[in-house]
Amino acid sequence: MGDMEFNSMLIDVAKHLNADDIHRMKFMCKDIVKKRDMEKVETALDLFTELQSREKLTANNTSFLKQLLDKCEKFNAIRVIDQFENNRLNHPVASVGNGEVRMDTSPGVLHQALQQAQPVPVVPQPAHQSHNSVASRREDPIVQQQLNALRPEFNFLMKNLSREWRFYLRALGMSDSDVDIIETDYPRSLRDQIYQALVMWAKENKERATKTELIRALKDGSVERFDLASKLEKGNY
């Protein structure tokens, strides 16, 4: 997996960041990026470029960027990085000249390649803790309160949404990239996908994640599940 995939991942991460997030990240990097250079940083990608030039961000080491995202509680962005790193583990690359090629890891081909290869020192990568465990320890009280309050509604929607579930999540304001991540993490169960997507939505929106908003999205023109909206309004679930 080469520079193009890495840069594409950074673009996806940047989509999760707003102006306030970038401002906070710039502040946390003030001891790394000189003030003169920081004044030129206007976007998340500008900041990533500065970090790359100082070797604080590479395809093989995203730990510092994850720390910044964790401080800003941008757990969806961390999931994008985790997905990229998982793909790197599942699709290793070999250097050929100045470029990289994807390796065929089938047993016969890999055995032959290992016999012919020159010894290459292995540099161990630092282990990092799952952002999910970090998030659980540092869960915002408001988020936890919202999740507890909305759990009955989430269970109801998990059981009753069907083909329109993606349109419903869009009506709530979730991005397609977030939904794609959920589908990748929970590939075997539509119910799990719906429930975990709603949990992600609640964590991102905090006090704005309300039953009223869940009902509004059900009535959206792209969803039109007025039957479910009526049951939520009446408490018949």
Short mmCIF file of C-alpha atoms in Angstrom, two decimals, residues 21-217:
data_model
loop_
_atom_site.label_atom_id
_atom_site.label_comp_id
_atom_site.label_asym_id
_atom_site.label_seq_id
_atom_site.Cartn_x
_atom_site.Cartn_y
_atom_site.Cartn_z
CA ASP A 21 -10.87 20.74 15.56
CA ILE A 22 -8.11 22.14 13.34
CA HIS A 23 -7.63 25.09 15.71
CA ARG A 24 -7.21 22.74 18.69
CA MET A 25 -4.84 20.47 16.80
CA LYS A 26 -2.72 23.44 15.73
CA PHE A 27 -2.48 24.54 19.36
CA MET A 28 -1.31 21.08 20.42
CA CYS A 29 1.35 21.14 17.69
CA LYS A 30 2.77 24.57 18.49
CA ASP A 31 5.93 23.05 19.98
CA ILE A 32 6.49 20.94 16.86
CA VAL A 33 5.61 23.33 14.04
CA LYS A 34 7.24 26.75 14.12
CA LYS A 35 4.93 29.74 14.43
CA ARG A 36 5.98 31.03 11.01
CA ASP A 37 5.00 27.75 9.37
CA MET A 38 1.88 27.32 11.49
CA GLU A 39 0.53 30.65 10.27
CA LYS A 40 0.33 29.13 6.80
CA VAL A 41 -1.79 26.21 8.00
CA GLU A 42 -5.44 26.75 7.09
CA THR A 43 -6.77 23.23 6.56
CA ALA A 44 -6.32 19.80 8.10
CA LEU A 45 -4.33 18.69 5.07
CA ASP A 46 -1.98 21.66 5.54
CA LEU A 47 -1.34 20.52 9.08
CA PHE A 48 -0.81 16.90 8.01
CA THR A 49 1.76 18.12 5.46
CA GLU A 50 3.67 19.98 8.17
CA LEU A 51 3.65 16.91 10.39
CA GLN A 52 4.88 14.74 7.52
CA SER A 53 7.75 17.11 6.80
CA ARG A 54 8.83 16.73 10.44
CA GLU A 55 8.42 12.94 10.34
CA LYS A 56 5.66 13.07 12.94
CA LEU A 57 3.27 11.43 10.49
CA THR A 58 4.11 8.61 8.11
CA ALA A 59 2.33 5.64 6.59
CA ASN A 60 4.08 3.44 9.16
CA ASN A 61 3.55 5.72 12.15
CA THR A 62 0.22 7.43 12.71
CA SER A 63 0.38 7.38 16.51
CA PHE A 64 0.88 11.12 16.93
CA LEU A 65 -2.07 11.94 14.65
CA LYS A 66 -4.20 9.47 16.62
CA GLN A 67 -3.25 11.25 19.84
CA LEU A 68 -4.38 14.57 18.39
CA LEU A 69 -7.66 13.07 17.18
CA ASP A 70 -8.26 11.39 20.53
CA LYS A 71 -7.77 14.70 22.37
CA CYS A 72 -10.40 16.21 20.06
CA GLU A 73 -12.66 13.15 20.56
CA LYS A 74 -12.75 12.51 16.79
CA PHE A 75 -13.17 8.77 17.16
CA ASN A 76 -14.67 8.35 13.69
CA ALA A 77 -11.49 9.78 12.19
CA ILE A 78 -9.43 7.33 14.26
CA ARG A 79 -11.51 4.50 12.84
CA VAL A 80 -10.50 5.61 9.33
CA ILE A 81 -6.82 5.29 10.30
CA ASP A 82 -7.43 1.91 11.93
CA GLN A 83 -9.08 0.65 8.76
CA PHE A 84 -6.10 1.83 6.70
CA GLU A 85 -3.66 0.08 9.04
CA ASN A 86 -5.69 -3.13 8.95
CA ASN A 87 -5.58 -3.06 5.15
CA ARG A 88 -1.79 -2.65 5.31
CA LEU A 89 -1.52 -5.74 7.49
CA ASN A 90 -3.76 -7.74 5.18
CA HIS A 91 -2.03 -6.55 1.98
CA PRO A 92 1.73 -6.28 2.63
CA VAL A 93 3.95 -4.67 0.01
CA ALA A 94 7.44 -5.39 -1.24
CA SER A 95 9.92 -2.80 -2.47
CA VAL A 96 11.05 -3.05 -6.09
CA GLY A 97 13.48 -0.37 -7.15
CA ASN A 98 11.96 2.94 -6.08
CA GLY A 99 8.41 1.65 -5.96
CA GLU A 100 6.17 -0.83 -4.17
CA VAL A 101 4.16 -3.79 -5.39
CA ARG A 102 1.51 -5.84 -3.63
CA MET A 103 2.79 -9.24 -2.60
CA ASP A 104 1.17 -12.55 -3.41
CA THR A 105 1.01 -14.16 0.05
CA SER A 106 -0.14 -17.61 -1.04
CA PRO A 107 2.00 -20.30 0.72
CA GLY A 108 3.96 -21.52 -2.34
CA VAL A 109 4.75 -18.08 -3.73
CA LEU A 110 5.61 -16.68 -0.30
CA HIS A 111 7.96 -19.60 0.49
CA GLN A 112 9.80 -19.13 -2.81
CA ALA A 113 10.07 -15.39 -2.27
CA LEU A 114 11.50 -15.86 1.21
CA GLN A 115 14.14 -18.24 -0.10
CA GLN A 116 15.26 -15.75 -2.76
CA ALA A 117 15.02 -12.60 -0.69
CA GLN A 118 17.98 -10.83 0.89
CA PRO A 119 17.84 -10.49 4.68
CA VAL A 120 16.01 -7.32 5.64
CA PRO A 121 16.05 -5.98 9.21
CA VAL A 122 12.62 -5.92 10.76
CA VAL A 123 11.71 -2.74 12.60
CA PRO A 124 9.06 -3.45 15.23
CA GLN A 125 6.13 -1.06 15.22
CA PRO A 126 5.02 0.37 18.55
CA ALA A 127 1.82 -1.18 19.80
CA HIS A 128 -1.06 1.23 20.22
CA GLN A 129 -4.11 0.85 22.34
CA SER A 130 -7.48 0.54 20.66
CA HIS A 131 -9.20 3.90 20.49
CA ASN A 132 -12.42 2.19 21.51
CA SER A 133 -10.98 1.34 24.94
CA VAL A 134 -9.62 4.88 25.30
CA ALA A 135 -12.99 6.29 24.33
CA SER A 136 -14.81 4.09 26.83
CA ARG A 137 -12.61 5.28 29.69
CA ARG A 138 -12.99 8.92 28.72
CA GLU A 139 -16.64 8.81 27.75
CA ASP A 140 -18.28 12.20 28.04
CA PRO A 141 -20.98 12.09 30.76
CA ILE A 142 -23.38 13.85 28.41
CA VAL A 143 -22.78 11.19 25.76
CA GLN A 144 -23.32 8.36 28.24
CA GLN A 145 -26.51 9.99 29.46
CA GLN A 146 -27.80 10.36 25.91
CA LEU A 147 -26.97 6.75 25.06
CA ASN A 148 -28.81 5.48 28.12
CA ALA A 149 -31.83 7.67 27.41
CA LEU A 150 -32.04 6.67 23.73
CA ARG A 151 -31.34 2.96 24.11
CA PRO A 152 -35.05 1.97 23.80
CA GLU A 153 -35.42 4.05 20.64
CA PHE A 154 -32.21 2.59 19.18
CA ASN A 155 -33.43 -0.94 19.84
CA PHE A 156 -36.78 -0.14 18.22
CA LEU A 157 -35.16 1.36 15.12
CA MET A 158 -32.64 -1.48 14.90
CA LYS A 159 -35.51 -3.97 14.67
CA ASN A 160 -37.77 -2.02 12.32
CA LEU A 161 -35.63 -0.11 9.79
CA SER A 162 -34.95 -2.02 6.58
CA ARG A 163 -33.97 -0.88 3.08
CA GLU A 164 -34.23 2.78 3.96
CA TRP A 165 -31.70 2.59 6.81
CA ARG A 166 -28.91 4.35 4.88
CA PHE A 167 -31.25 7.17 3.86
CA TYR A 168 -32.31 7.47 7.50
CA LEU A 169 -28.72 7.85 8.70
CA ARG A 170 -28.10 10.49 6.05
CA ALA A 171 -31.21 12.32 7.26
CA LEU A 172 -29.63 12.31 10.72
CA GLY A 173 -26.54 13.91 9.21
CA MET A 174 -24.17 10.94 9.07
CA SER A 175 -21.71 10.79 6.18
CA ASP A 176 -21.51 7.87 3.76
CA SER A 177 -17.90 7.27 4.84
CA ASP A 178 -19.03 6.77 8.45
CA VAL A 179 -21.71 4.32 7.34
CA ASP A 180 -19.16 2.47 5.19
CA ILE A 181 -16.91 2.07 8.24
CA ILE A 182 -19.80 0.64 10.25
CA GLU A 183 -20.62 -1.82 7.45
CA THR A 184 -16.99 -2.94 7.36
CA ASP A 185 -16.81 -3.41 11.13
CA TYR A 186 -20.14 -5.28 11.37
CA PRO A 187 -20.48 -7.08 8.01
CA ARG A 188 -22.74 -9.94 9.12
CA SER A 189 -25.66 -8.19 10.79
CA LEU A 190 -27.83 -5.34 9.53
CA ARG A 191 -29.18 -4.86 13.03
CA ASP A 192 -25.68 -4.40 14.43
CA GLN A 193 -24.90 -1.93 11.65
CA ILE A 194 -27.98 0.16 12.42
CA TYR A 195 -27.45 0.11 16.18
CA GLN A 196 -23.73 0.93 16.05
CA ALA A 197 -24.39 3.70 13.52
CA LEU A 198 -26.92 5.26 15.89
CA VAL A 199 -24.42 5.01 18.75
CA MET A 200 -21.82 6.74 16.56
CA TRP A 201 -24.36 9.46 15.71
CA ALA A 202 -25.16 10.02 19.40
CA LYS A 203 -21.48 10.28 20.33
CA GLU A 204 -20.84 12.81 17.57
CA ASN A 205 -23.88 14.95 18.35
CA LYS A 206 -23.96 14.63 22.16
CA GLU A 207 -26.78 16.81 23.56
CA ARG A 208 -28.16 17.33 20.04
CA ALA A 209 -28.88 13.60 19.81
CA THR A 210 -32.52 13.51 20.89
CA LYS A 211 -35.68 11.50 20.38
CA THR A 212 -37.14 14.50 18.57
CA GLU A 213 -34.31 14.36 16.05
CA LEU A 214 -34.81 10.61 15.54
CA ILE A 215 -38.48 11.25 14.78
CA ARG A 216 -37.70 14.15 12.44
CA ALA A 217 -35.36 11.98 10.36
#
